Amino acid sequence: MSLSGCVPTLFSGRHHRSWAWHAPRGAYPPHSSGHILQESPLEARSVPEVLMEMPKASDADKARFRSLVPDLPEIVIKPMFGNLGAFVNGNMFAGLFGPTVGVKLSAAERATLETTERTVPFGPAERPMGGWTGLPETWNGDGDEARSRAWVEKAFEHVAGLPSKAAKG
């Protein structure tokens, strides 16, 4: 049985709860007399749709990002939603979101960076990426490339030590 178009809804009363996982929205449970079903508490709540802004990186931002990433054969830089991501063993360690460079660091290194510098959230303002830190926007100017590069390298070292991500296939 195909589950496409199905909604996990719990029916109350005498109806078998597992049937709801296989039923299309609005269907009646087996052996029902066609009475109208109550919505589950999850369906009754109204969840506002949040549209996230995805800023595109400029060519200059992309060139700067590429200059910060170590030039090693195990690193792959891929386009992601108009931006870039740097990967090792299938795991992203640095990313570009508009002009902001984000890094995935160990908890201790992230705490150090966030308490000593004016970091920014990385990702959409509506939903920043957990475990990621955006390098200070003031570092986007000339003269701070060495600091940015050092943190990108720390992110690479941290993520390179993590288990490889299984290839989708």
PDB file of C-alpha atoms in Angstrom, residues 16-166:
ATOM      1  CA  HIS A  16      -7.840   1.144  15.759  1.00  0.00           C
ATOM      2  CA  ARG A  17      -5.040   3.719  16.057  1.00  0.00           C
ATOM      3  CA  SER A  18      -2.628   2.143  13.559  1.00  0.00           C
ATOM      4  CA  TRP A  19      -5.139   2.434  10.717  1.00  0.00           C
ATOM      5  CA  ALA A  20      -4.642   6.205  10.686  1.00  0.00           C
ATOM      6  CA  TRP A  21      -1.037   5.931   9.545  1.00  0.00           C
ATOM      7  CA  HIS A  22      -2.150   4.307   6.301  1.00  0.00           C
ATOM      8  CA  ALA A  23      -5.226   6.395   5.586  1.00  0.00           C
ATOM      9  CA  PRO A  24      -5.406   9.362   3.258  1.00  0.00           C
ATOM     10  CA  ARG A  25      -6.512  12.648   4.786  1.00  0.00           C
ATOM     11  CA  GLY A  26     -10.250  12.780   5.381  1.00  0.00           C
ATOM     12  CA  ALA A  27     -10.797   8.998   5.107  1.00  0.00           C
ATOM     13  CA  TYR A  28     -13.108   7.215   7.497  1.00  0.00           C
ATOM     14  CA  PRO A  29     -11.800   4.368   9.635  1.00  0.00           C
ATOM     15  CA  PRO A  30     -12.797   0.822   8.720  1.00  0.00           C
ATOM     16  CA  HIS A  31     -16.271  -0.247   9.836  1.00  0.00           C
ATOM     17  CA  SER A  32     -17.339   3.343  10.472  1.00  0.00           C
ATOM     18  CA  SER A  33     -20.785   4.631   9.759  1.00  0.00           C
ATOM     19  CA  GLY A  34     -19.371   7.599   7.895  1.00  0.00           C
ATOM     20  CA  HIS A  35     -19.418   9.991  10.823  1.00  0.00           C
ATOM     21  CA  ILE A  36     -17.212  13.047  10.710  1.00  0.00           C
ATOM     22  CA  LEU A  37     -13.864  12.600  12.398  1.00  0.00           C
ATOM     23  CA  GLN A  38     -12.377  15.042  14.835  1.00  0.00           C
ATOM     24  CA  GLU A  39      -9.041  16.558  13.940  1.00  0.00           C
ATOM     25  CA  SER A  40      -6.079  15.448  15.949  1.00  0.00           C
ATOM     26  CA  PRO A  41      -4.601  18.115  18.253  1.00  0.00           C
ATOM     27  CA  LEU A  42      -1.656  18.473  15.848  1.00  0.00           C
ATOM     28  CA  GLU A  43      -3.896  19.187  12.863  1.00  0.00           C
ATOM     29  CA  ALA A  44      -6.095  21.587  14.818  1.00  0.00           C
ATOM     30  CA  ARG A  45      -3.220  23.940  15.571  1.00  0.00           C
ATOM     31  CA  SER A  46      -2.428  26.536  13.001  1.00  0.00           C
ATOM     32  CA  VAL A  47       1.252  26.660  12.139  1.00  0.00           C
ATOM     33  CA  PRO A  48       2.213  29.772  10.211  1.00  0.00           C
ATOM     34  CA  GLU A  49       4.217  29.151   7.080  1.00  0.00           C
ATOM     35  CA  VAL A  50       7.631  30.775   7.353  1.00  0.00           C
ATOM     36  CA  LEU A  51       9.377  31.730   4.153  1.00  0.00           C
ATOM     37  CA  MET A  52      13.124  31.802   4.593  1.00  0.00           C
ATOM     38  CA  GLU A  53      15.287  34.187   2.664  1.00  0.00           C
ATOM     39  CA  MET A  54      18.161  32.547   0.827  1.00  0.00           C
ATOM     40  CA  PRO A  55      20.651  35.272  -0.093  1.00  0.00           C
ATOM     41  CA  LYS A  56      22.879  34.505  -3.043  1.00  0.00           C
ATOM     42  CA  ALA A  57      26.606  34.982  -2.661  1.00  0.00           C
ATOM     43  CA  SER A  58      28.303  37.385  -5.028  1.00  0.00           C
ATOM     44  CA  ASP A  59      31.197  36.257  -7.216  1.00  0.00           C
ATOM     45  CA  ALA A  60      33.539  38.178  -4.880  1.00  0.00           C
ATOM     46  CA  ASP A  61      32.079  36.363  -1.838  1.00  0.00           C
ATOM     47  CA  LYS A  62      32.570  32.998  -3.576  1.00  0.00           C
ATOM     48  CA  ALA A  63      36.164  33.855  -4.520  1.00  0.00           C
ATOM     49  CA  ARG A  64      36.907  34.922  -0.940  1.00  0.00           C
ATOM     50  CA  PHE A  65      35.363  31.698   0.413  1.00  0.00           C
ATOM     51  CA  ARG A  66      37.451  29.562  -1.940  1.00  0.00           C
ATOM     52  CA  SER A  67      40.596  31.420  -0.808  1.00  0.00           C
ATOM     53  CA  LEU A  68      39.831  30.565   2.851  1.00  0.00           C
ATOM     54  CA  VAL A  69      39.365  26.823   2.298  1.00  0.00           C
ATOM     55  CA  PRO A  70      42.567  24.729   2.459  1.00  0.00           C
ATOM     56  CA  ASP A  71      43.723  23.461  -0.947  1.00  0.00           C
ATOM     57  CA  LEU A  72      43.663  19.727  -0.192  1.00  0.00           C
ATOM     58  CA  PRO A  73      42.536  16.861  -2.457  1.00  0.00           C
ATOM     59  CA  GLU A  74      40.078  15.482   0.118  1.00  0.00           C
ATOM     60  CA  ILE A  75      38.118  18.767   0.195  1.00  0.00           C
ATOM     61  CA  VAL A  76      35.200  19.249  -2.178  1.00  0.00           C
ATOM     62  CA  ILE A  77      33.529  22.625  -2.678  1.00  0.00           C
ATOM     63  CA  LYS A  78      29.961  22.351  -3.969  1.00  0.00           C
ATOM     64  CA  PRO A  79      27.255  24.881  -4.830  1.00  0.00           C
ATOM     65  CA  MET A  80      24.374  24.985  -2.347  1.00  0.00           C
ATOM     66  CA  PHE A  81      21.282  27.147  -2.913  1.00  0.00           C
ATOM     67  CA  GLY A  82      23.245  29.895  -4.673  1.00  0.00           C
ATOM     68  CA  ASN A  83      26.027  29.708  -2.096  1.00  0.00           C
ATOM     69  CA  LEU A  84      28.928  27.299  -1.474  1.00  0.00           C
ATOM     70  CA  GLY A  85      29.777  24.518   0.965  1.00  0.00           C
ATOM     71  CA  ALA A  86      33.154  22.907   1.698  1.00  0.00           C
ATOM     72  CA  PHE A  87      33.049  19.180   2.487  1.00  0.00           C
ATOM     73  CA  VAL A  88      35.428  16.528   3.793  1.00  0.00           C
ATOM     74  CA  ASN A  89      34.397  12.854   3.906  1.00  0.00           C
ATOM     75  CA  GLY A  90      30.894  13.908   2.855  1.00  0.00           C
ATOM     76  CA  ASN A  91      30.459  16.260   5.839  1.00  0.00           C
ATOM     77  CA  MET A  92      30.286  20.039   5.474  1.00  0.00           C
ATOM     78  CA  PHE A  93      32.806  21.950   7.587  1.00  0.00           C
ATOM     79  CA  ALA A  94      32.476  25.461   6.137  1.00  0.00           C
ATOM     80  CA  GLY A  95      29.749  27.207   4.228  1.00  0.00           C
ATOM     81  CA  LEU A  96      28.892  30.474   2.578  1.00  0.00           C
ATOM     82  CA  PHE A  97      25.504  32.117   3.155  1.00  0.00           C
ATOM     83  CA  GLY A  98      25.417  35.399   1.264  1.00  0.00           C
ATOM     84  CA  PRO A  99      28.581  37.182   2.434  1.00  0.00           C
ATOM     85  CA  THR A 100      28.772  35.224   5.731  1.00  0.00           C
ATOM     86  CA  VAL A 101      31.255  32.377   6.149  1.00  0.00           C
ATOM     87  CA  GLY A 102      30.083  29.748   8.639  1.00  0.00           C
ATOM     88  CA  VAL A 103      32.145  27.053  10.312  1.00  0.00           C
ATOM     89  CA  LYS A 104      31.311  23.844  12.196  1.00  0.00           C
ATOM     90  CA  LEU A 105      33.613  23.643  15.188  1.00  0.00           C
ATOM     91  CA  SER A 106      33.945  21.467  18.271  1.00  0.00           C
ATOM     92  CA  ALA A 107      31.915  22.732  21.226  1.00  0.00           C
ATOM     93  CA  ALA A 108      35.032  24.066  22.979  1.00  0.00           C
ATOM     94  CA  GLU A 109      36.354  25.888  19.897  1.00  0.00           C
ATOM     95  CA  ARG A 110      32.904  27.291  19.111  1.00  0.00           C
ATOM     96  CA  ALA A 111      32.596  28.619  22.684  1.00  0.00           C
ATOM     97  CA  THR A 112      36.029  30.226  22.405  1.00  0.00           C
ATOM     98  CA  LEU A 113      35.209  31.907  19.098  1.00  0.00           C
ATOM     99  CA  GLU A 114      31.756  33.069  20.199  1.00  0.00           C
ATOM    100  CA  THR A 115      32.991  34.532  23.505  1.00  0.00           C
ATOM    101  CA  THR A 116      36.024  36.329  22.079  1.00  0.00           C
ATOM    102  CA  GLU A 117      34.679  37.674  18.768  1.00  0.00           C
ATOM    103  CA  ARG A 118      31.520  39.288  17.433  1.00  0.00           C
ATOM    104  CA  THR A 119      30.210  36.213  15.631  1.00  0.00           C
ATOM    105  CA  VAL A 120      26.862  36.042  13.871  1.00  0.00           C
ATOM    106  CA  PRO A 121      24.287  33.248  13.476  1.00  0.00           C
ATOM    107  CA  PHE A 122      24.874  31.159  10.352  1.00  0.00           C
ATOM    108  CA  GLY A 123      21.988  30.468   8.010  1.00  0.00           C
ATOM    109  CA  PRO A 124      18.562  32.017   7.585  1.00  0.00           C
ATOM    110  CA  ALA A 125      17.613  34.478  10.331  1.00  0.00           C
ATOM    111  CA  GLU A 126      14.346  32.566  10.738  1.00  0.00           C
ATOM    112  CA  ARG A 127      16.193  29.312  11.416  1.00  0.00           C
ATOM    113  CA  PRO A 128      19.989  29.495  11.904  1.00  0.00           C
ATOM    114  CA  MET A 129      21.940  26.253  11.621  1.00  0.00           C
ATOM    115  CA  GLY A 130      22.547  24.632  15.004  1.00  0.00           C
ATOM    116  CA  GLY A 131      26.172  23.896  15.852  1.00  0.00           C
ATOM    117  CA  TRP A 132      27.417  26.453  13.324  1.00  0.00           C
ATOM    118  CA  THR A 133      28.987  29.858  13.866  1.00  0.00           C
ATOM    119  CA  GLY A 134      29.174  32.694  11.363  1.00  0.00           C
ATOM    120  CA  LEU A 135      32.525  34.426  11.312  1.00  0.00           C
ATOM    121  CA  PRO A 136      32.359  38.119  12.240  1.00  0.00           C
ATOM    122  CA  GLU A 137      31.120  40.266   9.371  1.00  0.00           C
ATOM    123  CA  THR A 138      33.888  42.769  10.107  1.00  0.00           C
ATOM    124  CA  TRP A 139      36.338  40.095   8.941  1.00  0.00           C
ATOM    125  CA  ASN A 140      34.959  40.361   5.398  1.00  0.00           C
ATOM    126  CA  GLY A 141      37.246  43.335   4.790  1.00  0.00           C
ATOM    127  CA  ASP A 142      40.908  43.226   3.885  1.00  0.00           C
ATOM    128  CA  GLY A 143      43.412  42.272   6.548  1.00  0.00           C
ATOM    129  CA  ASP A 144      41.402  39.615   8.393  1.00  0.00           C
ATOM    130  CA  GLU A 145      41.913  36.781   5.923  1.00  0.00           C
ATOM    131  CA  ALA A 146      44.442  35.065   8.214  1.00  0.00           C
ATOM    132  CA  ARG A 147      41.976  34.919  11.129  1.00  0.00           C
ATOM    133  CA  SER A 148      39.172  33.661   8.881  1.00  0.00           C
ATOM    134  CA  ARG A 149      41.448  31.067   7.292  1.00  0.00           C
ATOM    135  CA  ALA A 150      42.622  29.834  10.731  1.00  0.00           C
ATOM    136  CA  TRP A 151      39.015  29.196  11.876  1.00  0.00           C
ATOM    137  CA  VAL A 152      38.107  27.483   8.598  1.00  0.00           C
ATOM    138  CA  GLU A 153      41.140  25.208   9.067  1.00  0.00           C
ATOM    139  CA  LYS A 154      40.049  24.420  12.655  1.00  0.00           C
ATOM    140  CA  ALA A 155      36.610  23.499  11.303  1.00  0.00           C
ATOM    141  CA  PHE A 156      38.233  21.266   8.681  1.00  0.00           C
ATOM    142  CA  GLU A 157      40.326  19.488  11.326  1.00  0.00           C
ATOM    143  CA  HIS A 158      37.280  18.968  13.563  1.00  0.00           C
ATOM    144  CA  VAL A 159      34.977  17.638  10.824  1.00  0.00           C
ATOM    145  CA  ALA A 160      37.729  15.522   9.194  1.00  0.00           C
ATOM    146  CA  GLY A 161      37.863  13.595  12.489  1.00  0.00           C
ATOM    147  CA  LEU A 162      34.147  12.757  12.360  1.00  0.00           C
ATOM    148  CA  PRO A 163      32.831   9.529  10.791  1.00  0.00           C
ATOM    149  CA  SER A 164      32.374   9.697   7.014  1.00  0.00           C
ATOM    150  CA  LYS A 165      28.894  10.382   5.776  1.00  0.00           C
ATOM    151  CA  ALA A 166      27.445   7.479   3.805  1.00  0.00           C
TER     152      ALA A 166
END
